[in-house]
Every structure is written in C-alpha cells, then in structure tokens.
Amino acid sequence: MRALPDHIAACAVSALLALSSLAAAAPVDPTAARKLHFDAIVIDTHDDTTQRMLDPAFDLGERHADGNIDIPRMREGGLDAVFFSIWIPGTVTGEVAVQRALTQIAAVQRQVAAHPRDLVLVTTADGIRKAAAEGRIAVLLGVEGGHMIGNDLANLRRFFALGVRYMTLTHSVNVDWADSSTDRPRNVGLNDFGREVVREMNRLGMMIDISHVSDATFDDVLALSTAPVIASHSSARALCRVPRNMNDRMLRDLAARGGVAHVNFHMGFLAQEYSNALKANDGRIDKSIDAQIVERCGDNEACQIITGSQLARERVTNGTLPRVEWNAIVDHMAHAARVAGVQHVGLGSDFDGADMPYGMEDVSGLPKITAELLARGYKPQEVRGMLGGNLLRVMEQVEAAARR
Ligand SMILES: [Zn+2]
C-alpha cells in the first residue's frame, strides 16, 4: 500500500507473458465451477480489514458499499477462512507497537464475538475444516511486521497465546533484526536475534511469513526454518518487477521446502504498466494520491485504506493510471504454479489494503478465479489446493514440527 499496508511499489513485465502454461481445457460448465468453489475450503491469507474494525461503529456483519470485505460478501465469495492482518506502520516500534497490536487483536475478537453464527476464531488446520463443516467462516490472525514484538520473544509468545498463527517478519521498513525488501540493507538478512525469532516461531508452531522481507532475509529464513514457510501476500516478480514480489528462484526454493506463495491482488504488484505509471516522473501520481489521502484522512488508517483505493480508481477512470483486469491474478497464479508447482500456490488478496483489479472489487469475486483456473486446464484437485488445501497442508506441517 501507499503509506499503508501495500500500496507502495508497482511493476514491469506484461502480465500477458504469464498466460496459462496449460493448454486451454474444454469449456467449463459454470455450474460445476461454482459447485467446486463452494465445496472447496477457500482461504485468504491476507486481509487488512482490521484497520476498519478499530472504528467501534464498523460492523463486519453489515453489507458495506465501500471496502472489500464483510460477512455478506464473504458468503457470496465462498470464503471459508480469512487471516485478518494485525498491522501498524513499521516506524512505530517498542511498547507502543506491542500495545497497538494487542488493541487490533481485541478488535478482531470483538467482531467474532458479535457474530457467533457466522464467525469463529480458529488456530489450527483442523479448526478451519471444522468451521467449514459447521458453515462458519474461520477467522485467523496474522501479525504483519516483526516490529510489533518489541524485540522481545515474550511478546511473540503472547501473540501466539492470543491465537496469532503467522508473523510477517518485516513490513516495508527494516526491523532491528531483519531486512525488508523496500528498505536499505542493514543486517543483510537476519541477525542473531532474528534467528532466535525464527527458531521460536518453529518451536511455537507459528507460520513464518516472508512477504515484505528482503531476498537475503528470505534466504536466511529458508536455511534455518525446520518447518515450511509461507508468503502470505506476494506475487511473481517475473511478471511484475518490484522488490515486493518473488523471483522464480525464490518461488522454487520456497516450494522445495514445502511452502506456499499466496498471490497478492494489488494492481501495482500484478501489472508492470500500473507500477510504472505510479513511479513515473519521480512518483508524481503516487505522491498526489498520498497528499490527498493525508488531506482527507489525517492518520486515520481505515479512512486511508478506503480513500487510497477510491483515488486510484479515479485515476484509472481519467486515464492517468492503466486499468488492470482481475484475470491478471490468475496469470500470477499460473506462473507460480509453473515455476514452483501447483501445490505451492494460494490466495493472499490484500483486500482492504491495496488497489484491487477490475472485476475483483471485493471478496464476492473469488468464484471467478476458480472458474478461470478450471478454464485454463487445472484439475479440480489442483484448484482445491490453490484455493486453500495447500495452506492447510503447511499449517499441519508447522503444527507437527512444533510438537516434535
Ligand atoms: Zn503487506
């Protein structure tokens, strides 16, 4: 975002290059595609809606005209499990960061408590399956940025006890113990304390999320972790050259250790043209959007998320930013599947934290992805994996590694 979760960077190669590695299959029966989608366990590993939940007036149970996520639209999209992101800017550190993370965890817990028929807080792969069988949406927690542990493993353990099941090691700036992909190298990967964090996450059974980290940090994590790791919301750098995306070598290495890369839906990570347009003329468009966001929202991050998205769409409408279509998401999934294997791809939308492509204005659009994957020739079992089965496998392996 912009000042926010993921608006920052954008890309460079045409998404067209990614067009299905598979031969187009026979035409897909739309009814069968819908049935598969609603029958499968669909998991989204990254949603920034938590910022909106900080407003006591926000109700996840109501249908909203803005934003990307609420219960009615999650139902329409056939979403079975969602990781709500606990996120504050990486420049906020120390005890303040810890406290703000706890406040956000409480905000998610309040929404779950307010909607017991629709939502249930879950911490295991089995919990997700059970929730799906009961017809409830499994809510999980992910901490987006190691700055929120305040350089103290006791806080990591506290988050785990509260139900947090992944931590993204950095956000868009370095933390004291790990480098970010969008900051200047400092530790060149993990330092000694960073290695302790990884070991403790393995011990607890908390997934390690390498989205946002530098390539060197990624390599250090992979060399050290005894359990598979995930990218909760990262797309393919071969299709969109930004530091936030993963190159083919990283995709292969992640897969070789059993991990899953969850494709990010942000237009600036999907399409090079969009990324280039944002960065052109010293980032003139990006800066103008940022300035308007601050003018309208101040430091209200929920407002910033919604407004940033609206301002980006205004610029697509007036032609200053290119239009990116939703099927670019599937181009990235197909690329990752070709490079890393179909068992190592998933969905990490970045809903309510990024600029969504056209046709994927909110979570209700998810069934289109299933139909498109089938149309591109993936087998139903492979599609189920990409929708959520692959992540369930990682969660089980992380849980098993912690028991050892
Ligand atoms: Zn992010």
Tab-separated table of C-alpha atoms and ligand atoms in Angstrom:
chain	number	residue	atom	x	y	z
A	1	MET	CA	0.000	0.000	0.000
A	2	ARG	CA	0.826	3.622	-0.131
A	3	ALA	CA	1.600	4.901	3.318
A	4	LEU	CA	-0.383	1.804	4.107
A	5	PRO	CA	-0.043	-1.922	4.108
A	6	ASP	CA	0.901	-2.415	0.471
A	7	HIS	CA	0.268	0.441	-1.850
A	8	ILE	CA	3.944	1.235	-2.225
A	9	ALA	CA	5.656	-0.349	-5.132
A	10	ALA	CA	4.476	-1.356	-8.546
A	11	CYS	CA	5.860	-3.484	-11.541
A	12	ALA	CA	7.497	-4.075	-15.150
A	13	VAL	CA	6.724	-7.077	-17.434
A	14	SER	CA	3.450	-7.675	-19.185
A	15	ALA	CA	1.076	-9.951	-17.363
A	16	LEU	CA	0.299	-11.372	-20.768
A	17	LEU	CA	3.572	-13.276	-20.681
A	18	ALA	CA	2.133	-15.321	-17.882
A	19	LEU	CA	-0.848	-16.521	-19.775
A	20	SER	CA	-1.539	-20.058	-18.858
A	21	SER	CA	1.190	-22.575	-19.179
A	22	LEU	CA	-1.534	-25.122	-19.672
A	23	ALA	CA	-3.449	-25.876	-22.787
A	24	ALA	CA	-6.934	-24.455	-22.588
A	25	ALA	CA	-9.226	-27.235	-21.465
A	26	ALA	CA	-12.708	-27.958	-22.667
A	27	PRO	CA	-15.198	-25.184	-21.903
A	28	VAL	CA	-16.003	-25.130	-18.203
A	29	ASP	CA	-19.520	-25.766	-17.007
A	30	PRO	CA	-20.254	-22.691	-14.856
A	31	THR	CA	-22.485	-24.690	-12.523
A	32	ALA	CA	-19.741	-27.261	-11.932
A	33	ALA	CA	-17.194	-24.479	-11.333
A	34	ARG	CA	-19.453	-22.834	-8.758
A	35	LYS	CA	-20.081	-26.152	-7.082
A	36	LEU	CA	-16.381	-26.849	-6.820
A	37	HIS	CA	-15.705	-23.364	-5.436
A	38	PHE	CA	-18.380	-23.528	-2.756
A	39	ASP	CA	-17.493	-27.086	-1.891
A	40	ALA	CA	-13.754	-26.363	-1.554
A	41	ILE	CA	-12.175	-24.797	1.520
A	42	VAL	CA	-11.270	-21.305	0.331
A	43	ILE	CA	-8.655	-19.478	2.397
A	44	ASP	CA	-7.384	-15.923	2.019
A	45	THR	CA	-4.123	-15.426	3.914
A	46	HIS	CA	-4.080	-11.624	3.950
A	47	ASP	CA	-6.817	-9.070	4.630
A	48	ASP	CA	-6.296	-5.613	6.108
A	49	THR	CA	-9.882	-5.078	7.238
A	50	THR	CA	-8.714	-4.945	10.859
A	51	GLN	CA	-7.987	-1.220	10.436
A	52	ARG	CA	-11.705	-0.659	9.861
A	53	MET	CA	-12.603	-2.720	12.933
A	54	LEU	CA	-10.809	-0.155	15.107
A	55	ASP	CA	-13.828	2.088	14.491
A	56	PRO	CA	-16.422	0.970	17.087
A	57	ALA	CA	-19.188	1.831	14.605
A	58	PHE	CA	-17.863	-0.596	11.984
A	59	ASP	CA	-19.834	-3.829	11.806
A	60	LEU	CA	-18.413	-6.703	9.769
A	61	GLY	CA	-21.907	-8.190	9.677
A	62	GLU	CA	-23.363	-5.388	7.562
A	63	ARG	CA	-23.013	-5.115	3.831
A	64	HIS	CA	-20.856	-2.085	3.091
A	65	ALA	CA	-20.884	-0.010	-0.075
A	66	ASP	CA	-17.146	0.546	0.306
A	67	GLY	CA	-14.177	-1.646	1.186
A	68	ASN	CA	-13.665	-5.236	0.058
A	69	ILE	CA	-14.726	-7.400	2.992
A	70	ASP	CA	-17.787	-8.003	5.157
A	71	ILE	CA	-19.703	-11.119	6.143
A	72	PRO	CA	-22.409	-10.889	3.439
A	73	ARG	CA	-19.792	-10.518	0.707
A	74	MET	CA	-17.535	-13.219	2.209
A	75	ARG	CA	-20.548	-15.548	1.982
A	76	GLU	CA	-21.137	-14.594	-1.643
A	77	GLY	CA	-17.476	-15.196	-2.406
A	78	GLY	CA	-17.486	-18.616	-0.760
A	79	LEU	CA	-14.661	-17.641	1.580
A	80	ASP	CA	-14.182	-20.199	4.355
A	81	ALA	CA	-11.200	-18.789	6.214
A	82	VAL	CA	-9.553	-15.406	6.441
A	83	PHE	CA	-6.385	-14.191	8.100
A	84	PHE	CA	-7.004	-10.680	9.393
A	85	SER	CA	-3.807	-8.711	9.443
A	86	ILE	CA	-2.591	-7.021	12.604
A	87	TRP	CA	-0.708	-4.102	11.102
A	88	ILE	CA	0.780	-0.798	12.191
A	89	PRO	CA	3.405	1.233	10.309
A	90	GLY	CA	6.932	-0.127	10.700
A	91	THR	CA	8.085	3.216	12.031
A	92	VAL	CA	6.060	2.631	15.216
A	93	THR	CA	8.176	0.447	17.476
A	94	GLY	CA	8.745	-0.560	21.108
A	95	GLU	CA	5.991	-0.900	23.704
A	96	VAL	CA	3.628	1.347	21.713
A	97	ALA	CA	3.781	-1.104	18.817
A	98	VAL	CA	3.070	-4.054	21.121
A	99	GLN	CA	0.075	-2.293	22.661
A	100	ARG	CA	-1.373	-1.250	19.315
A	101	ALA	CA	-1.087	-4.827	18.068
A	102	LEU	CA	-2.973	-6.043	21.147
A	103	THR	CA	-5.678	-3.428	20.521
A	104	GLN	CA	-6.126	-4.728	16.980
A	105	ILE	CA	-6.297	-8.358	18.124
A	106	ALA	CA	-9.051	-7.309	20.541
A	107	ALA	CA	-10.894	-5.539	17.709
A	108	VAL	CA	-10.941	-8.759	15.651
A	109	GLN	CA	-12.059	-10.743	18.710
A	110	ARG	CA	-14.954	-8.287	19.198
A	111	GLN	CA	-16.207	-8.818	15.640
A	112	VAL	CA	-16.029	-12.596	16.088
A	113	ALA	CA	-17.890	-12.360	19.401
A	114	ALA	CA	-20.566	-10.173	17.803
A	115	HIS	CA	-21.226	-12.706	15.022
A	116	PRO	CA	-21.032	-16.175	16.551
A	117	ARG	CA	-23.277	-17.747	13.922
A	118	ASP	CA	-21.050	-16.569	11.085
A	119	LEU	CA	-17.540	-16.382	12.529
A	120	VAL	CA	-15.304	-18.436	14.758
A	121	LEU	CA	-11.750	-17.730	15.850
A	122	VAL	CA	-9.576	-20.618	14.792
A	123	THR	CA	-5.921	-21.529	15.295
A	124	THR	CA	-5.379	-24.858	13.521
A	125	ALA	CA	-5.915	-26.541	10.167
A	126	ASP	CA	-8.441	-28.841	11.820
A	127	GLY	CA	-10.195	-25.796	13.227
A	128	ILE	CA	-10.615	-24.435	9.699
A	129	ARG	CA	-12.075	-27.732	8.496
A	130	LYS	CA	-14.452	-27.902	11.454
A	131	ALA	CA	-15.622	-24.310	10.921
A	132	ALA	CA	-16.256	-25.027	7.240
A	133	ALA	CA	-18.256	-28.137	8.150
A	134	GLU	CA	-20.358	-26.003	10.523
A	135	GLY	CA	-20.912	-23.350	7.875
A	136	ARG	CA	-18.971	-20.712	9.769
A	137	ILE	CA	-16.136	-18.565	8.460
A	138	ALA	CA	-12.859	-19.307	10.239
A	139	VAL	CA	-11.116	-16.140	11.404
A	140	LEU	CA	-7.373	-16.309	11.943
A	141	LEU	CA	-4.791	-13.737	12.957
A	142	GLY	CA	-1.532	-12.763	11.287
A	143	VAL	CA	0.859	-10.123	12.626
A	144	GLU	CA	2.235	-8.090	9.705
A	145	GLY	CA	5.635	-6.917	10.868
A	146	GLY	CA	8.137	-8.131	13.458
A	147	HIS	CA	8.374	-4.598	14.894
A	148	MET	CA	5.238	-5.448	16.903
A	149	ILE	CA	7.092	-7.874	19.189
A	150	GLY	CA	9.202	-5.018	20.542
A	151	ASN	CA	12.409	-7.107	20.294
A	152	ASP	CA	11.115	-9.464	22.974
A	153	LEU	CA	10.254	-13.136	22.420
A	154	ALA	CA	7.822	-12.917	25.344
A	155	ASN	CA	5.588	-10.774	23.117
A	156	LEU	CA	5.831	-13.327	20.312
A	157	ARG	CA	4.652	-15.990	22.768
A	158	ARG	CA	1.894	-13.676	23.973
A	159	PHE	CA	0.645	-13.195	20.404
A	160	PHE	CA	0.718	-16.944	19.852
A	161	ALA	CA	-1.308	-17.495	23.019
A	162	LEU	CA	-3.876	-14.994	21.704
A	163	GLY	CA	-4.238	-17.044	18.523
A	164	VAL	CA	-1.794	-15.415	16.096
A	165	ARG	CA	-0.702	-18.098	13.624
A	166	TYR	CA	1.659	-16.262	11.334
A	167	MET	CA	4.007	-13.339	11.576
A	168	THR	CA	5.369	-11.451	8.589
A	169	LEU	CA	8.931	-10.794	9.710
A	170	THR	CA	9.041	-7.203	8.409
A	171	HIS	CA	6.739	-4.663	6.848
A	172	SER	CA	8.107	-2.066	4.420
A	173	VAL	CA	10.984	-0.877	6.615
A	174	ASN	CA	13.716	-2.938	8.279
A	175	VAL	CA	13.231	-4.190	11.806
A	176	ASP	CA	16.221	-4.321	14.160
A	177	TRP	CA	16.751	-7.986	13.332
A	178	ALA	CA	15.599	-8.485	9.721
A	179	ASP	CA	15.780	-6.529	6.474
A	180	SER	CA	12.774	-5.508	4.393
A	181	SER	CA	12.592	-5.663	0.587
A	182	THR	CA	11.752	-1.956	0.426
A	183	ASP	CA	14.459	-0.556	2.711
A	184	ARG	CA	18.246	-0.237	2.513
A	185	PRO	CA	20.089	-3.439	3.512
A	186	ARG	CA	21.307	-3.274	7.114
A	187	ASN	CA	21.696	-6.735	8.612
A	188	VAL	CA	21.733	-8.248	5.115
A	189	GLY	CA	19.160	-10.798	6.177
A	190	LEU	CA	18.613	-11.922	9.749
A	191	ASN	CA	20.888	-11.073	12.658
A	192	ASP	CA	21.358	-13.314	15.735
A	193	PHE	CA	18.123	-12.186	17.348
A	194	GLY	CA	16.302	-12.655	14.036
A	195	ARG	CA	17.477	-16.248	14.003
A	196	GLU	CA	16.133	-16.650	17.558
A	197	VAL	CA	12.771	-15.316	16.381
A	198	VAL	CA	12.626	-17.896	13.576
A	199	ARG	CA	13.563	-20.736	15.950
A	200	GLU	CA	10.948	-19.608	18.471
A	201	MET	CA	8.257	-19.438	15.779
A	202	ASN	CA	9.143	-23.008	14.747
A	203	ARG	CA	9.005	-24.090	18.385
A	204	LEU	CA	5.616	-22.458	18.976
A	205	GLY	CA	4.068	-23.588	15.696
A	206	MET	CA	3.584	-20.118	14.237
A	207	MET	CA	3.967	-19.862	10.453
A	208	ILE	CA	6.801	-17.676	9.217
A	209	ASP	CA	5.628	-15.250	6.535
A	210	ILE	CA	8.303	-13.993	4.134
A	211	SER	CA	6.142	-11.437	2.298
A	212	HIS	CA	7.799	-7.988	2.507
A	213	VAL	CA	11.239	-9.288	3.570
A	214	SER	CA	14.393	-8.767	1.525
A	215	ASP	CA	15.738	-11.547	-0.672
A	216	ALA	CA	18.630	-12.024	1.775
A	217	THR	CA	16.233	-12.347	4.721
A	218	PHE	CA	14.235	-14.875	2.702
A	219	ASP	CA	17.368	-16.980	2.131
A	220	ASP	CA	18.323	-16.850	5.820
A	221	VAL	CA	14.827	-17.926	6.890
A	222	LEU	CA	14.730	-20.814	4.457
A	223	ALA	CA	18.140	-22.047	5.563
A	224	LEU	CA	17.076	-22.026	9.204
A	225	SER	CA	13.374	-22.898	9.470
A	226	THR	CA	12.571	-26.506	10.311
A	227	ALA	CA	9.012	-26.086	9.013
A	228	PRO	CA	7.640	-24.872	5.647
A	229	VAL	CA	7.191	-21.097	5.358
A	230	ILE	CA	4.608	-19.016	3.506
A	231	ALA	CA	4.382	-15.804	1.540
A	232	SER	CA	1.016	-14.532	2.765
A	233	HIS	CA	0.614	-11.916	0.008
A	234	SER	CA	3.304	-11.850	-2.695
A	235	SER	CA	3.053	-12.077	-6.473
A	236	ALA	CA	5.562	-13.056	-9.179
A	237	ARG	CA	8.495	-10.770	-9.970
A	238	ALA	CA	8.909	-12.319	-13.433
A	239	LEU	CA	5.584	-10.686	-14.366
A	240	CYS	CA	5.906	-7.508	-12.367
A	241	ARG	CA	9.379	-6.422	-11.393
A	242	VAL	CA	9.011	-4.976	-7.885
A	243	PRO	CA	11.013	-5.924	-4.793
A	244	ARG	CA	7.807	-6.978	-3.002
A	245	ASN	CA	7.248	-9.813	-5.478
A	246	MET	CA	9.119	-13.141	-5.522
A	247	ASN	CA	11.512	-14.098	-8.290
A	248	ASP	CA	11.439	-17.573	-9.825
A	249	ARG	CA	14.386	-18.801	-7.799
A	250	MET	CA	12.621	-17.807	-4.558
A	251	LEU	CA	9.397	-19.475	-5.687
A	252	ARG	CA	11.286	-22.691	-6.396
A	253	ASP	CA	13.191	-22.601	-3.093
A	254	LEU	CA	10.013	-21.903	-1.106
A	255	ALA	CA	8.344	-24.879	-2.794
A	256	ALA	CA	11.344	-27.149	-2.261
A	257	ARG	CA	10.837	-26.633	1.482
A	258	GLY	CA	7.116	-27.315	1.231
A	259	GLY	CA	5.917	-23.694	1.430
A	260	VAL	CA	3.126	-21.808	-0.354
A	261	ALA	CA	3.194	-18.437	-2.157
A	262	HIS	CA	-0.157	-16.647	-1.891
A	263	VAL	CA	-0.707	-14.271	-4.794
A	264	ASN	CA	-1.373	-10.619	-3.953
A	265	PHE	CA	-4.202	-8.905	-5.911
A	266	HIS	CA	-2.753	-5.355	-5.772
A	267	MET	CA	-2.717	-3.816	-9.263
A	268	GLY	CA	0.747	-2.405	-8.589
A	269	PHE	CA	2.100	-5.912	-7.958
A	270	LEU	CA	0.179	-7.571	-10.805
A	271	ALA	CA	0.871	-5.289	-13.751
A	272	GLN	CA	4.106	-3.634	-14.747
A	273	GLU	CA	2.282	-0.850	-16.563
A	274	TYR	CA	0.425	0.138	-13.405
A	275	SER	CA	3.566	0.055	-11.311
A	276	ASN	CA	5.488	2.040	-13.891
A	277	ALA	CA	2.736	4.660	-14.109
A	278	LEU	CA	2.726	5.133	-10.336
A	279	LYS	CA	6.505	5.570	-10.287
A	280	ALA	CA	6.811	7.728	-13.414
A	281	ASN	CA	8.020	11.323	-13.070
A	282	ASP	CA	9.504	10.664	-9.653
A	283	GLY	CA	6.300	9.075	-8.416
A	284	ARG	CA	4.135	12.096	-9.230
A	285	ILE	CA	0.848	10.146	-9.261
A	286	ASP	CA	1.693	8.173	-6.146
A	287	LYS	CA	2.643	11.352	-4.301
A	288	SER	CA	-0.504	13.158	-5.391
A	289	ILE	CA	-2.624	10.264	-4.097
A	290	ASP	CA	-0.691	10.256	-0.816
A	291	ALA	CA	-1.178	14.004	-0.400
A	292	GLN	CA	-4.939	13.717	-0.943
A	293	ILE	CA	-5.149	10.793	1.468
A	294	VAL	CA	-3.475	12.801	4.214
A	295	GLU	CA	-5.705	15.783	3.492
A	296	ARG	CA	-8.881	13.712	3.761
A	297	CYS	CA	-7.906	11.201	6.434
A	298	GLY	CA	-5.066	12.537	8.571
A	299	ASP	CA	-3.660	9.492	10.332
A	300	ASN	CA	-6.921	7.512	10.349
A	301	GLU	CA	-5.693	4.321	8.702
A	302	ALA	CA	-9.143	2.876	7.998
A	303	CYS	CA	-10.016	6.046	6.088
A	304	GLN	CA	-6.651	5.947	4.298
A	305	ILE	CA	-7.266	2.426	3.013
A	306	ILE	CA	-10.702	3.192	1.571
A	307	THR	CA	-9.731	6.617	0.236
A	308	GLY	CA	-6.474	5.395	-1.354
A	309	SER	CA	-8.372	2.790	-3.271
A	310	GLN	CA	-11.013	5.288	-4.435
A	311	LEU	CA	-8.390	7.810	-5.561
A	312	ALA	CA	-6.546	5.168	-7.561
A	313	ARG	CA	-9.790	4.214	-9.316
A	314	GLU	CA	-10.496	7.865	-10.147
A	315	ARG	CA	-7.118	7.988	-11.872
A	316	VAL	CA	-7.846	4.866	-13.857
A	317	THR	CA	-11.144	6.418	-14.924
A	318	ASN	CA	-9.470	9.645	-16.074
A	319	GLY	CA	-6.729	7.697	-17.837
A	320	THR	CA	-3.709	8.642	-15.726
A	321	LEU	CA	-3.343	5.053	-14.462
A	322	PRO	CA	-3.826	1.955	-16.620
A	323	ARG	CA	-6.694	-0.409	-15.986
A	324	VAL	CA	-5.696	-3.844	-14.681
A	325	GLU	CA	-8.160	-6.699	-15.055
A	326	TRP	CA	-8.831	-9.344	-12.403
A	327	ASN	CA	-7.555	-12.251	-14.511
A	328	ALA	CA	-4.002	-10.931	-14.020
A	329	ILE	CA	-4.356	-12.618	-10.599
A	330	VAL	CA	-4.715	-15.951	-12.370
A	331	ASP	CA	-1.750	-15.122	-14.638
A	332	HIS	CA	0.399	-14.824	-11.499
A	333	MET	CA	-1.049	-17.999	-10.015
A	334	ALA	CA	-0.332	-19.849	-13.268
A	335	HIS	CA	3.228	-18.528	-13.357
A	336	ALA	CA	3.878	-19.558	-9.753
A	337	ALA	CA	2.319	-22.969	-10.446
A	338	ARG	CA	4.542	-23.475	-13.490
A	339	VAL	CA	7.711	-22.462	-11.642
A	340	ALA	CA	7.049	-23.811	-8.138
A	341	GLY	CA	4.376	-26.447	-8.669
A	342	VAL	CA	0.638	-26.235	-8.319
A	343	GLN	CA	0.828	-27.437	-4.705
A	344	HIS	CA	2.711	-24.307	-3.716
A	345	VAL	CA	0.256	-21.579	-4.772
A	346	GLY	CA	-2.538	-19.869	-2.851
A	347	LEU	CA	-4.632	-16.700	-2.430
A	348	GLY	CA	-3.401	-13.684	-0.426
A	349	SER	CA	-5.662	-10.908	-1.667
A	350	ASP	CA	-4.552	-7.888	0.403
A	351	PHE	CA	-8.241	-6.909	0.432
A	352	ASP	CA	-8.821	-3.608	2.231
A	353	GLY	CA	-5.123	-2.869	1.941
A	354	ALA	CA	-4.411	-2.404	-1.748
A	355	ASP	CA	-5.821	-1.312	-5.123
A	356	MET	CA	-7.955	-4.188	-6.396
A	357	PRO	CA	-8.016	-5.012	-10.098
A	358	TYR	CA	-11.166	-4.511	-12.171
A	359	GLY	CA	-13.611	-7.364	-11.777
A	360	MET	CA	-12.289	-8.189	-8.293
A	361	GLU	CA	-13.757	-5.175	-6.496
A	362	ASP	CA	-14.397	-7.247	-3.413
A	363	VAL	CA	-14.344	-10.753	-1.961
A	364	SER	CA	-17.563	-11.710	-3.766
A	365	GLY	CA	-15.480	-12.028	-6.948
A	366	LEU	CA	-13.483	-15.047	-5.741
A	367	PRO	CA	-15.573	-17.710	-7.569
A	368	LYS	CA	-14.349	-16.230	-10.870
A	369	ILE	CA	-10.820	-17.345	-10.000
A	370	THR	CA	-11.969	-20.936	-9.642
A	371	ALA	CA	-13.778	-20.854	-12.990
A	372	GLU	CA	-10.736	-19.307	-14.677
A	373	LEU	CA	-8.333	-21.892	-13.216
A	374	LEU	CA	-10.581	-24.684	-14.494
A	375	ALA	CA	-10.827	-22.975	-17.875
A	376	ARG	CA	-7.034	-22.921	-18.047
A	377	GLY	CA	-6.923	-26.670	-17.625
A	378	TYR	CA	-6.122	-27.193	-13.939
A	379	LYS	CA	-7.662	-30.304	-12.457
A	380	PRO	CA	-10.336	-29.897	-9.746
A	381	GLN	CA	-7.964	-31.323	-7.132
A	382	GLU	CA	-5.260	-28.815	-8.113
A	383	VAL	CA	-7.754	-25.964	-7.926
A	384	ARG	CA	-8.869	-27.052	-4.450
A	385	GLY	CA	-5.241	-26.960	-3.396
A	386	MET	CA	-4.679	-23.436	-4.665
A	387	LEU	CA	-7.924	-22.248	-3.063
A	388	GLY	CA	-6.862	-23.417	0.395
A	389	GLY	CA	-5.797	-27.055	0.553
A	390	ASN	CA	-2.147	-26.147	0.067
A	391	LEU	CA	-2.195	-23.861	3.083
A	392	LEU	CA	-3.944	-26.477	5.222
A	393	ARG	CA	-1.021	-28.795	4.423
A	394	VAL	CA	1.515	-26.172	5.537
A	395	MET	CA	-0.408	-25.453	8.731
A	396	GLU	CA	-0.430	-29.150	9.590
A	397	GLN	CA	3.296	-29.425	8.951
A	398	VAL	CA	4.024	-26.359	11.081
A	399	GLU	CA	1.850	-27.788	13.862
A	400	ALA	CA	3.611	-31.170	13.607
A	401	ALA	CA	7.072	-29.568	13.626
A	402	ALA	CA	6.168	-27.726	16.841
A	403	ARG	CA	5.086	-30.978	18.515
A	404	ARG	CA	8.447	-32.601	17.754
B	1	ZN	ZN	1.566	-6.084	3.182
